[in-house]
Amino acid sequence: MVSSSLEELSLTADVLIVGGGMAGTWAATSAAQAGAKVVLVDKGYCGTSGVTAAAGPGHWWVPPDPPGARDAAVANRVAAGLGLGEAEWMYRILDQTWRTLPTLARYYKFGVDDEGRVNHRAVRGPEYMRALRQQVLGHGVTVLDHSPVLELLARSDGSIGGARGLRRQDGGRSYRIEAGAVILAAGGTSFLSHLLGSHTNTGDGYLMAAEAGAEMSGMEFTAAYTIAPAHSTMTRSMAYSFATYYDAEGRELDLPFGPDQTIHLARALQRGPVYCSLHRLPDDIKARLHTISPNVPLVFDRWGIDPYRDRFEVTLHNDGTIRGIGGVRVFDTDGTTSVPGLFVAGDNASREKVAGAISGGGNVNSAWALSSGVFAGRAAARVARSAARRTERLQPLGRTGLRPGGRPQTLDVAAIRSSVRAEMHPFDKNLFRTGPGLAASSRILEDLWSEVADRGHAGTIALREAASLVATARWSVATAAVRNESRGLHRREDFPAQDPGLAARLLSGGLERIQVALDRPSAAARPGQLEAVP
Amino acid sequence: MIELIVAERCTDCGACIEVCPANVLDPGRGGPPILARVEDCQTCFMCELYCRADAIYVAPDCGRRVAVSEAEVLASGRLGRYRKHSGWDEWAEQFPNEQWLMETVFRRAGEAAAQARAERPAAAKE
Ligand SMILES: Cc1cc2nc3c(=O)[nH]c(=O)nc-3n(C[C@H](O)[C@H](O)[C@H](O)COP(=O)(O)OP(=O)(O)OC[C@H]3O[C@@H](n4cnc5c(N)ncnc54)[C@H](O)[C@@H]3O)c2cc1C
Ligand code: SF4
Ligand code: SF4
């Protein structure tokens, strides 16, 4: 996109929200309800963009009655989280989700089960996001679609006071928005795998947060993968809970449904193609699959496959930080970061404290996206109110891909994207990790980063996306290289056991040079044990 | 990826251009939208859902283009089926949103797997 001759669009707001998925729209609603003037900008279209819209999010949902139910749910999750979860945070998001979700009834027709009970927790993505858009507009929020943010703007004290971006359906016209506080809700990233709905999520929110001085947490937990028919994006797993798998010779594979199924499937895929049949899906579900998840049968129908009789080839797509859990380190459920004026919500934030060391997909991530959005909206409105309007020049913070450190040069963005994919998707590099493998990935990613940082100047969204992808991959690989153990989503072939000394969260950060450090060092961990990655 | 917009059906409403998260389409000159950046298509089917004229065909294939014949697609009855099964617009009464069944399916799968595990040692003995 060539810089446009059109005049820059300039807006002011109390609260600016970057990203209009589940987290961003709940944040916008709550900030507006708190009396703030809100602007929400999305790279794509608020209502169809992001991973919520194409999926069917089930929320973590436990009513307060009977009283022991939440205690049991939280205790289970704390245990499953392998030392990285925090009960207190879990209680808070459970409660907020339970209070808030039903309030969408004005815009979303919640399902009624066969017994006539309303089900609030499982919603269908396109309808949910359409409803959230209507709710946001109903609260008077200004929505700018097709307006990717390129960089944040800072005040002289380092606090965040706005953002700048491009209007891609308006001739590439640039815009800037000054705001009392900014919430980053730009989602996670699958590193451009074919995970359904994830293509606009390139980790921009992580890079922008890091440029403002924030740290990441849990970036090693990017080894989540989801099944899909080969050559499709349909990473919706429900029907596969009853799948039967076969190798190329037609022999049935022993891949029972359960938490380790993905690992076994990945190992089988390393040996050769894997085929699948859904014949064991109960007949009553077969008959209703198109009204449960209408996009799932759509793929088979168009390919002329009868999934209940024919065997079709399957693959696994990487979930990165989307069903994984890393993101910007947060100090509270309201997404407070280490940077004044900057909040994060949803997948843009680390979800370790609510999900632990295992995937947050399935229910916790949605409950987090909703409640962190609600809490952040409220908190940002408060900060914006107290921040007296100062008229000062804001400093743009974007570097890599915008303002080169050396002699500018035109870069091959497609090649950079492929290189990131090649380090972050293969099972032998990202799922079955080894020290030497991670070191090799790190060298490649460091070279890519230097190239973009030194030469990249176009200031296009594509180049900034490339920079964000490389930055996110670097934090992930560096953190995985330091966690010399296997825990939850992170598995090291050279360290297959858990190390009690590493029952703690790992922080990562830095742009030119990456650092990894222990958060809340556990008693057993020796200080200084973790070194900056060379 | 998006492969086809059927010109005779398209009412030129522009909805698909607006809702496409990946900005794949451009307005056409006095005709249907142009598939301007198909390589950016994320195969999410959103454009189909929002096209009330059922004029769009997205092939399930991602990362590769496939040849699609307009005549075949028209004859197949597949155009608009996603919108129909989703119970959007005029289909609201006939196709209820049964997303709530998802958790039941997972629960039943878990129970079936547990039962299979319990039966396994016995089977091995035979
Ligand atoms: C297929 C699938 C099924 C899932 N099912 C479940 C489930 O059942 N239960 C569960 O708990 N979780 C589930 N998850 C995870 C859950 O969907 C996510 O955690 C949740 O949607 C995150 O919401 P979000 O708002 O943070 O991100 P998103 O919904 O991805 O929204 C991010 C938004 O930011 C925008 N954006 C990105 N970059 C920029 C930029 N530079 N400028 C402006 N805007 C930008 C994007 O366009 C997008 O609209 C699933 C995920 C997938 C992929
Ligand atoms: S949404 Fe359908 S009818 Fe409207 S412009 Fe697009 S293809 Fe044509
Ligand atoms: S399938 Fe999705 S990304 Fe592709 S053109 Fe349609 S809306 Fe756009």
XYZ file of C-alpha atoms and ligand atoms in Angstrom:
729
model
C 0.000 0.000 0.000
C 1.596 3.274 -1.065
C 1.197 6.106 1.390
C -1.923 7.926 0.410
C -2.244 11.547 -0.550
C -5.532 11.726 1.355
C -5.459 13.791 4.486
C -4.916 11.889 7.731
C -8.072 11.066 9.638
C -7.779 12.285 13.204
C -10.045 11.179 16.064
C -10.056 11.437 19.832
C -11.530 9.041 22.372
C -11.434 8.246 26.053
C -10.766 4.601 25.314
C -9.346 3.148 22.107
C -9.785 -0.556 21.498
C -7.527 -2.339 19.037
C -9.236 -5.463 17.712
C -12.943 -6.223 17.501
C -13.165 -9.924 18.330
C -14.780 -11.327 21.445
C -12.476 -9.540 23.880
C -12.480 -6.192 22.057
C -16.251 -5.994 21.688
C -16.921 -6.914 25.320
C -14.314 -4.321 26.318
C -15.940 -1.666 24.145
C -19.351 -2.365 25.641
C -18.105 -2.192 29.185
C -16.062 0.981 28.639
C -19.079 2.644 27.012
C -21.317 1.534 29.900
C -18.811 3.165 32.245
C -19.422 6.437 30.407
C -16.360 6.518 28.166
C -16.279 7.725 24.588
C -15.020 4.648 22.779
C -13.454 4.015 19.388
C -12.901 0.416 18.266
C -10.716 -0.357 15.266
C -10.297 -3.701 13.533
C -7.924 -4.890 10.860
C -10.815 -6.678 9.197
C -14.500 -6.349 9.992
C -15.733 -6.325 13.566
C -18.247 -9.180 13.469
C -16.480 -11.609 11.140
C -12.798 -11.133 11.965
C -10.847 -13.145 14.464
C -11.088 -16.714 15.610
C -14.301 -16.273 17.576
C -16.358 -15.504 14.496
C -15.692 -18.670 12.524
C -15.925 -21.033 15.499
C -18.427 -21.941 18.186
C -17.027 -20.837 21.494
C -18.063 -22.742 24.576
C -17.547 -20.591 27.665
C -16.297 -21.822 31.010
C -19.577 -21.759 32.852
C -20.328 -22.811 36.401
C -23.363 -21.280 38.169
C -22.842 -20.230 41.801
C -25.373 -22.838 42.873
C -24.726 -25.545 44.116
C -22.044 -23.776 46.161
C -19.404 -26.489 45.844
C -19.483 -26.574 42.027
C -17.152 -23.647 41.446
C -14.726 -24.867 44.100
C -14.559 -28.219 42.348
C -14.162 -26.662 38.863
C -11.395 -24.366 40.070
C -9.609 -27.113 42.015
C -9.656 -29.334 38.908
C -8.282 -26.597 36.723
C -5.571 -25.638 39.217
C -4.432 -29.268 39.297
C -4.591 -29.607 35.503
C -2.676 -26.323 35.128
C 0.469 -27.913 36.583
C 1.471 -25.110 38.907
C 0.908 -22.086 36.651
C -2.765 -21.324 37.346
C -4.177 -19.106 40.092
C -7.442 -20.053 41.791
C -8.321 -16.459 42.621
C -8.219 -15.418 38.959
C -10.299 -18.421 37.931
C -13.046 -17.567 40.417
C -13.177 -14.031 39.086
C -13.594 -14.957 35.428
C -16.103 -17.704 36.212
C -18.241 -15.249 38.093
C -17.990 -12.445 35.523
C -18.786 -14.776 32.631
C -21.823 -16.099 34.434
C -23.066 -12.560 35.133
C -22.313 -11.001 31.760
C -23.049 -13.537 29.043
C -26.849 -13.614 29.546
C -26.950 -9.816 29.119
C -26.405 -10.371 25.395
C -29.935 -11.805 25.082
C -31.120 -8.600 23.411
C -28.877 -9.347 20.442
C -28.267 -13.102 20.581
C -30.916 -15.792 20.648
C -29.507 -18.273 23.135
C -30.162 -21.929 22.407
C -32.845 -23.873 24.207
C -32.065 -27.528 24.858
C -34.380 -30.505 24.435
C -35.620 -30.049 28.014
C -36.506 -26.420 27.341
C -33.617 -24.946 29.350
C -31.743 -21.932 27.998
C -28.082 -22.674 27.328
C -25.920 -19.557 27.578
C -22.462 -21.075 27.541
C -22.207 -22.586 24.055
C -22.736 -20.020 21.332
C -22.251 -20.037 17.593
C -19.416 -17.797 16.420
C -20.902 -15.849 13.480
C -24.128 -15.084 15.343
C -22.266 -14.260 18.557
C -19.915 -11.817 16.851
C -22.767 -10.287 14.852
C -24.596 -9.742 18.157
C -21.519 -8.280 19.822
C -21.109 -5.819 16.953
C -24.737 -4.752 17.286
C -24.319 -4.349 21.030
C -21.225 -2.184 20.538
C -22.994 0.021 18.002
C -26.013 0.174 20.307
C -23.773 1.728 22.945
C -22.652 4.481 20.599
C -19.148 3.142 20.019
C -17.422 4.374 16.855
C -16.266 1.358 14.846
C -13.608 1.599 12.155
C -13.452 -1.569 10.065
C -10.603 -2.472 7.724
C -8.364 -0.188 9.713
C -5.323 -2.107 10.937
C -3.330 -0.394 13.650
C 0.329 -0.046 12.740
C 1.755 1.369 15.945
C 1.037 2.837 19.348
C 1.626 6.459 20.334
C 3.201 7.382 23.669
C 3.204 10.472 25.835
C 6.498 11.903 27.087
C 6.195 9.950 30.361
C 5.969 6.662 28.444
C 2.259 6.177 29.033
C 0.168 5.196 26.024
C -2.011 7.871 24.483
C -3.222 6.518 21.150
C -2.446 4.638 17.976
C -1.917 5.122 14.288
C -2.977 2.954 11.372
C -4.273 2.696 7.833
C -7.763 2.605 6.344
C -7.362 -0.092 3.774
C -10.766 0.317 2.118
C -10.305 4.065 1.982
C -7.342 4.315 -0.346
C -4.853 3.412 2.358
C -5.534 6.706 4.092
C -3.733 6.955 7.401
C -5.487 7.695 10.666
C -4.469 8.558 14.204
C -6.523 8.310 17.334
C -5.625 10.023 20.579
C -7.054 8.354 23.645
C -6.910 8.455 27.418
C -6.188 4.708 27.495
C -5.693 1.927 24.964
C -6.804 -1.711 25.160
C -4.994 -4.156 22.906
C -7.356 -6.983 21.942
C -5.727 -7.978 18.671
C -5.898 -11.715 19.383
C -3.221 -14.369 19.426
C -1.444 -15.846 16.429
C -1.276 -19.262 14.782
C 1.789 -18.140 12.799
C -0.358 -18.265 9.656
C -1.344 -21.898 9.934
C -4.687 -22.681 8.346
C -6.416 -22.567 11.714
C -9.983 -21.421 11.025
C -10.410 -17.645 11.128
C -6.888 -16.856 12.254
C -5.385 -15.153 9.219
C -5.680 -11.556 10.428
C -4.182 -12.509 13.782
C -0.468 -12.082 13.232
C 0.689 -11.144 16.722
C 0.538 -7.382 16.058
C -0.714 -6.771 19.589
C 2.322 -8.500 21.079
C 4.815 -6.495 19.054
C 3.080 -3.195 19.792
C 2.947 -4.003 23.516
C 6.649 -4.898 23.512
C 7.522 -1.655 21.718
C 5.721 0.154 24.533
C 7.844 -1.723 27.091
C 5.584 -4.625 28.125
C 6.764 -8.190 28.681
C 5.300 -11.502 27.532
C 4.525 -14.516 29.667
C 4.053 -18.170 28.755
C 5.256 -17.851 25.177
C 6.651 -21.400 25.240
C 3.095 -22.767 25.243
C 2.522 -22.558 21.490
C 2.500 -26.295 20.786
C -1.270 -26.715 20.519
C -2.553 -28.348 17.327
C -6.059 -29.091 16.070
C -7.312 -31.675 13.602
C -8.874 -30.743 10.252
C -9.642 -32.541 6.996
C -6.409 -32.233 4.958
C -6.345 -29.085 2.761
C -9.154 -27.457 4.745
C -9.325 -24.852 7.514
C -12.068 -26.669 9.418
C -10.330 -27.009 12.779
C -13.507 -27.727 14.703
C -12.924 -30.829 16.724
C -16.290 -31.894 18.124
C -17.129 -34.557 15.532
C -13.653 -36.062 15.921
C -14.369 -37.068 19.490
C -15.904 -40.157 17.851
C -13.354 -40.566 15.063
C -11.636 -43.746 13.938
C -8.204 -43.413 12.316
C -6.356 -45.480 9.754
C -2.906 -45.509 8.207
C -2.204 -45.538 4.469
C -2.544 -49.340 4.387
C -5.989 -49.112 5.887
C -4.961 -50.482 9.294
C -6.867 -48.974 12.183
C -4.668 -46.855 14.461
C -4.968 -46.993 18.222
C -5.779 -43.333 18.886
C -8.358 -43.224 21.673
C -10.206 -39.971 22.394
C -8.551 -38.152 25.272
C -6.012 -35.496 26.194
C -3.051 -37.229 24.512
C -4.788 -37.903 21.235
C -3.164 -34.976 19.412
C 0.311 -36.161 20.364
C -0.395 -39.684 19.087
C -1.961 -38.296 15.932
C 1.096 -36.111 15.308
C 3.386 -39.123 15.710
C 1.242 -41.071 13.262
C 1.343 -38.169 10.791
C 5.122 -38.146 11.027
C 5.072 -41.745 9.775
C 2.713 -41.094 6.873
C -0.762 -39.934 5.869
C -3.610 -40.590 8.298
C -7.214 -41.190 7.283
C -10.333 -40.790 9.337
C -13.912 -41.976 9.439
C -16.722 -40.520 11.539
C -18.981 -43.579 11.330
C -19.034 -43.978 15.118
C -20.652 -40.575 15.625
C -24.053 -41.366 17.195
C -26.884 -41.267 14.664
C -28.832 -38.550 16.475
C -25.781 -36.285 16.233
C -25.145 -37.135 12.588
C -28.686 -36.057 11.852
C -28.163 -32.689 13.560
C -24.528 -31.882 12.755
C -25.568 -29.236 10.206
C -27.618 -27.344 12.792
C -24.985 -27.736 15.524
C -21.938 -26.638 13.485
C -23.118 -25.824 9.942
C -19.631 -25.205 8.567
C -18.347 -28.667 9.510
C -20.463 -30.786 7.109
C -20.103 -28.060 4.483
C -16.529 -29.113 3.739
C -17.426 -32.783 3.204
C -20.477 -31.899 1.146
C -18.443 -29.785 -1.263
C -15.826 -32.455 -1.712
C -18.443 -35.135 -2.235
C -17.258 -37.068 0.843
C -19.611 -38.999 3.101
C -17.642 -38.742 6.365
C -19.784 -41.465 7.958
C -18.799 -43.992 5.313
C -15.749 -42.732 3.411
C -12.289 -42.310 4.846
C -10.780 -38.875 4.379
C -7.267 -37.620 4.985
C -6.670 -35.477 8.064
C -3.991 -33.062 9.216
C -3.176 -30.943 12.272
C -2.993 -27.159 12.154
C -0.967 -25.194 14.687
C -2.931 -23.083 17.183
C 0.044 -21.010 18.298
C -1.037 -18.662 21.070
C -4.731 -19.028 20.177
C -5.538 -22.363 21.783
C -2.098 -22.024 23.386
C -1.854 -19.529 26.214
C 1.079 -17.113 25.933
C 0.705 -13.371 25.541
C 1.361 -10.038 27.187
C 2.033 -10.372 30.918
C -0.904 -9.093 32.945
C -0.922 -8.010 36.553
C -4.630 -8.275 37.139
C -7.718 -9.800 35.515
C -8.390 -6.328 34.083
C -5.401 -6.700 31.778
C -3.205 -4.113 33.478
C 0.257 -4.263 31.925
C 3.548 -2.803 33.114
C 2.901 0.197 30.816
C 0.654 3.004 32.128
C -2.377 3.575 29.930
C -2.026 0.197 28.194
C -4.345 -2.753 28.837
C -4.607 -6.115 27.085
C -7.564 -8.502 26.831
C -8.376 -11.899 25.336
C -5.709 -13.829 23.463
C -3.558 -10.699 23.361
C -2.932 -11.378 27.057
C -1.219 -14.334 28.670
C -3.797 -16.803 29.971
C -1.533 -18.879 32.190
C -3.179 -17.724 35.398
C -6.605 -18.929 34.292
C -5.632 -21.865 32.063
C -2.386 -23.096 33.596
C 0.194 -24.824 31.419
C -2.385 -26.555 29.227
C -4.563 -25.335 26.365
C -7.161 -22.723 27.266
C -9.253 -23.727 24.244
C -12.507 -25.503 24.932
C -13.863 -23.098 27.540
C -11.375 -21.088 29.617
C -10.133 -18.894 26.762
C -13.626 -17.665 25.953
C -14.437 -16.966 29.582
C -11.174 -15.052 29.763
C -11.786 -13.118 26.541
C -15.203 -12.065 27.783
C -14.297 -11.199 31.362
C -10.880 -9.686 30.736
C -12.663 -7.527 28.142
C -15.328 -6.449 30.629
C -12.770 -5.734 33.376
C -10.357 -3.946 31.028
C -13.099 -1.770 29.551
C -14.090 -0.611 33.000
C -10.508 -0.038 34.153
C -9.522 1.820 30.990
C -12.554 4.090 31.300
C -11.460 4.930 34.840
C -7.878 5.651 33.807
C -9.048 7.792 30.890
C -11.283 9.841 33.159
C -8.533 10.574 35.622
C -5.951 11.303 32.917
C -6.372 15.043 32.544
C -6.443 15.967 28.866
C -2.947 17.049 28.052
C -2.124 18.552 24.737
C 1.251 17.113 24.076
C 2.931 15.660 21.056
C 2.639 11.922 20.966
C 5.649 9.848 20.055
C 5.143 6.979 17.557
C 6.593 3.746 18.941
C 6.751 1.471 15.886
C 10.227 0.432 14.779
C 10.667 -2.853 12.965
C 9.010 -2.793 9.560
C 8.336 0.939 9.809
C 11.566 2.770 10.588
C 14.663 0.830 9.563
C 17.820 0.901 11.651
C 20.019 0.750 8.545
C 19.816 1.299 4.801
C 16.235 0.637 3.625
C 15.579 -2.082 1.088
C 12.540 -3.758 -0.388
C 11.955 -7.052 1.394
C 10.298 -10.259 0.235
C 7.429 -10.418 2.724
C 6.107 -13.731 1.387
C 9.495 -15.334 1.997
C 9.597 -14.008 5.563
C 6.136 -15.390 6.246
C 7.134 -18.808 4.887
C 10.264 -18.849 7.017
C 8.251 -18.226 10.182
C 5.829 -20.984 9.243
C 8.748 -23.340 8.606
C 10.033 -22.857 12.161
C 6.722 -22.765 14.021
C 4.585 -25.463 12.391
C 6.565 -28.690 11.875
C 5.968 -31.228 14.648
C 9.671 -32.000 14.986
C 10.415 -28.338 15.691
C 7.490 -27.041 17.715
C 5.657 -30.021 19.168
C 8.497 -32.467 19.875
C 11.111 -29.920 20.839
C 14.820 -30.413 21.436
C 17.542 -28.050 22.605
C 19.551 -28.225 19.350
C 16.374 -27.853 17.263
C 15.329 -24.742 19.153
C 18.832 -23.299 18.817
C 18.663 -23.801 15.052
C 15.238 -22.113 14.877
C 16.552 -19.277 16.974
C 19.434 -18.590 14.554
C 17.053 -18.418 11.595
C 14.609 -16.157 13.417
C 17.380 -13.830 14.617
C 18.535 -13.372 11.026
C 14.989 -12.671 9.888
C 14.507 -10.143 12.647
C 17.743 -8.302 11.794
C 16.743 -8.186 8.158
C 13.351 -6.633 8.879
C 14.645 -4.342 11.635
C 17.566 -3.028 9.596
C 16.002 -2.809 6.146
C 12.210 -2.841 6.409
C 10.736 0.559 5.669
C 7.556 0.195 3.654
C 5.290 0.844 6.621
C 2.682 -1.433 5.098
C 0.477 -3.653 7.147
C 2.009 -6.708 5.467
C 5.502 -5.793 6.610
C 4.352 -4.970 10.133
C 2.567 -8.314 10.247
C 5.772 -10.018 9.201
C 7.656 -8.195 11.954
C 5.025 -9.250 14.499
C 5.166 -12.882 13.399
C 8.953 -12.978 13.673
C 8.919 -11.236 17.061
C 6.343 -13.650 18.458
C 8.197 -16.685 17.118
C 11.426 -15.415 18.685
C 9.883 -15.085 22.151
C 8.310 -18.502 21.811
C 11.475 -20.282 20.733
C 13.661 -18.471 23.290
C 11.328 -19.370 26.144
C 10.978 -22.980 24.988
C 14.776 -23.229 24.928
C 14.979 -22.147 28.557
C 12.245 -24.420 29.872
C 14.394 -27.541 30.161
C 11.533 -29.826 31.083
C 8.172 -30.963 29.744
C 5.077 -29.363 31.216
C 1.580 -29.213 29.755
C 1.635 -27.955 26.187
C 5.413 -27.623 26.219
C 7.273 -30.842 25.561
C 10.985 -31.349 25.265
C 12.159 -34.669 23.886
C 15.491 -34.121 25.655
C 13.775 -33.318 28.982
C 10.684 -35.521 29.113
C 9.982 -35.052 32.837
C 8.693 -32.130 34.850
C 11.284 -30.198 36.836
C 9.786 -28.975 40.141
C 12.194 -26.025 39.998
C 10.412 -24.827 36.868
C 6.887 -24.897 38.310
C 6.753 -21.180 37.561
C 5.886 -18.816 34.750
C 8.543 -17.634 32.324
C 8.640 -14.032 31.199
C 10.147 -13.010 27.907
C 10.750 -9.693 26.290
C 13.120 -7.473 24.436
C 13.252 -6.601 20.759
C 16.874 -6.253 19.700
C 17.935 -8.815 22.252
C 15.576 -11.288 23.856
C 15.573 -11.975 27.573
C 13.840 -14.762 29.432
C 13.354 -14.701 33.199
C 11.443 -16.507 35.918
C 8.281 -14.870 37.212
C 7.451 -15.574 40.871
C 10.509 -17.772 41.304
C 9.545 -20.950 43.095
C 11.532 -21.871 46.197
C 13.384 -24.618 44.379
C 14.545 -22.460 41.465
C 18.023 -21.038 41.868
C 18.308 -17.356 41.061
C 20.353 -16.625 37.991
C 19.585 -20.042 36.612
C 18.015 -18.529 33.539
C 20.226 -16.628 31.205
C 19.457 -14.205 28.454
C 19.425 -16.059 25.173
C 22.453 -15.128 23.070
C -10.591 -20.138 -1.052
C -13.238 -18.015 -2.678
C -13.515 -19.151 -6.289
C -16.704 -17.754 -7.695
C -19.303 -15.016 -7.628
C -22.269 -15.838 -9.822
C -22.919 -12.613 -11.720
C -26.590 -13.340 -12.492
C -27.371 -13.772 -8.815
C -25.292 -10.905 -7.416
C -27.339 -7.827 -6.541
C -24.219 -5.739 -6.082
C -25.076 -5.000 -2.458
C -21.418 -4.856 -1.422
C -21.907 -6.855 1.784
C -19.198 -9.379 0.968
C -16.628 -6.646 0.349
C -17.402 -5.126 3.715
C -17.488 -8.283 5.823
C -14.541 -10.154 4.336
C -12.008 -10.067 7.187
C -9.109 -10.525 4.797
C -10.084 -7.756 2.361
C -10.086 -10.107 -0.610
C -12.698 -8.329 -2.715
C -12.860 -5.009 -4.523
C -15.953 -3.301 -5.930
C -16.511 -4.170 -9.575
C -17.216 -1.569 -12.215
C -20.956 -1.911 -12.667
C -20.805 -5.631 -11.969
C -20.234 -8.075 -9.126
C -17.274 -7.624 -6.777
C -13.885 -8.590 -8.123
C -11.854 -11.384 -6.534
C -8.893 -9.053 -6.232
C -6.658 -10.818 -3.705
C -7.702 -14.483 -3.609
C -4.298 -15.429 -2.196
C -5.287 -13.595 1.012
C -8.510 -15.584 1.423
C -8.609 -17.414 4.768
C -11.400 -19.808 3.740
C -13.716 -18.752 6.559
C -16.967 -18.762 4.523
C -18.129 -15.485 6.116
C -18.835 -13.864 2.760
C -21.239 -16.700 1.920
C -23.088 -16.294 5.166
C -23.648 -12.591 4.557
C -24.628 -12.939 0.882
C -28.419 -12.945 0.833
C -28.384 -13.622 -2.894
C -26.476 -16.905 -2.425
C -24.099 -15.867 -5.172
C -20.744 -16.836 -3.619
C -18.905 -20.130 -3.703
C -15.935 -20.705 -1.429
C -14.084 -23.946 -2.099
C -13.035 -25.681 1.151
C -9.498 -25.952 -0.206
C -7.126 -23.557 1.520
C -3.668 -22.739 0.278
C -4.441 -24.028 -3.207
C -6.680 -22.898 -6.036
C -9.108 -25.373 -7.567
C -10.995 -25.190 -10.835
C -14.684 -24.569 -10.229
C -17.349 -24.750 -12.882
C -20.156 -22.244 -12.437
C -22.670 -24.545 -14.099
C -21.784 -27.419 -11.770
C -21.935 -25.270 -8.665
C -25.306 -23.868 -9.691
C -26.638 -27.359 -10.334
C -25.246 -28.787 -7.077
C -27.550 -26.802 -4.805
C -24.573 -25.917 -2.621
C -24.857 -22.170 -3.083
C -26.424 -20.700 0.017
C -26.544 -23.968 1.945
C -24.324 -22.612 4.708
C -26.611 -19.613 5.217
C -29.629 -21.898 5.128
C -28.298 -24.435 7.645
C -27.226 -21.540 9.860
C -30.860 -20.444 9.960
C -30.105 -16.946 8.775
C -32.653 -14.535 7.361
C -35.610 -16.350 5.774
C -34.419 -19.708 7.188
C -34.695 -18.676 10.851
C -37.764 -20.769 11.632
C -36.641 -23.935 9.862
C -33.067 -24.350 11.060
C -32.593 -23.763 14.800
C -29.172 -22.970 16.218
C -28.253 -26.160 18.072
C -24.714 -25.201 19.038
C -25.648 -25.973 22.645
C -25.423 -29.695 21.810
C -21.639 -29.425 21.439
C -20.879 -30.146 25.077
C -23.262 -33.114 25.088
C -21.321 -34.636 22.205
C -18.005 -34.203 24.021
C -19.467 -35.663 27.201
C -20.832 -38.692 25.407
C -17.505 -39.186 23.636
C -15.702 -39.065 26.975
C -18.085 -41.648 28.419
C -17.718 -43.891 25.381
C -13.912 -43.675 25.589
C -13.960 -44.472 29.304
C -16.172 -47.477 28.639
C -13.865 -48.680 25.872
C -10.916 -48.407 28.244
C -12.750 -50.358 30.907
C -13.620 -53.110 28.426
C -10.158 -53.324 26.972
C -8.346 -55.592 29.486
C -11.205 -58.064 29.286
C -11.017 -58.144 25.508
C -7.258 -58.642 25.689
C -7.710 -61.717 27.867
C -9.960 -63.476 25.370
C -11.726 -23.088 15.736
C -11.583 -22.548 17.129
C -12.482 -22.952 18.118
C -12.375 -22.473 19.412
N -13.264 -22.904 20.329
C -13.170 -22.464 21.606
C -14.092 -22.906 22.601
O -15.009 -23.681 22.328
N -13.941 -22.424 23.874
C -12.937 -21.534 24.197
O -12.837 -21.123 25.345
N -12.080 -21.098 23.267
C -12.166 -21.548 21.999
N -11.258 -21.107 21.069
C -10.362 -20.010 21.450
C -11.167 -18.700 21.491
O -11.925 -18.624 20.305
C -10.262 -17.482 21.610
O -9.513 -17.587 22.786
C -11.066 -16.175 21.620
O -11.851 -16.111 20.474
C -10.157 -14.985 21.670
O -10.867 -13.799 21.409
P -10.049 -12.471 21.070
O -11.057 -11.390 20.990
O -8.926 -12.316 22.003
O -9.394 -12.738 19.641
P -10.058 -12.754 18.191
O -11.469 -13.172 18.247
O -9.155 -13.532 17.332
O -10.064 -11.227 17.751
C -8.898 -10.512 17.446
C -9.273 -9.356 16.546
O -8.166 -8.449 16.442
C -8.069 -7.974 15.113
N -6.705 -7.488 14.848
C -5.567 -8.208 14.726
N -4.515 -7.396 14.466
C -4.993 -6.120 14.434
C -4.405 -4.840 14.178
N -3.098 -4.702 13.906
N -5.210 -3.756 14.186
C -6.540 -3.876 14.441
N -7.141 -5.063 14.672
C -6.382 -6.170 14.673
C -8.458 -9.185 14.281
O -8.881 -8.800 12.994
C -9.605 -9.781 15.117
O -10.846 -9.259 14.759
C -11.338 -21.569 19.740
C -10.445 -21.156 18.765
C -10.542 -21.641 17.471
C -9.556 -21.203 16.450
S -22.852 -10.120 -0.933
Fe -23.578 -11.365 -2.651
S -25.058 -10.061 -3.656
Fe -23.888 -8.723 -2.335
S -22.214 -7.961 -3.636
Fe -21.445 -9.775 -2.629
S -21.846 -11.433 -4.070
Fe -23.108 -9.714 -4.705
S -13.905 -17.014 2.645
Fe -13.489 -15.474 4.212
S -11.515 -14.604 3.636
Fe -12.277 -15.711 1.841
S -13.316 -14.184 0.631
Fe -14.878 -15.124 1.921
S -14.938 -13.833 3.752
Fe -13.067 -13.323 2.646
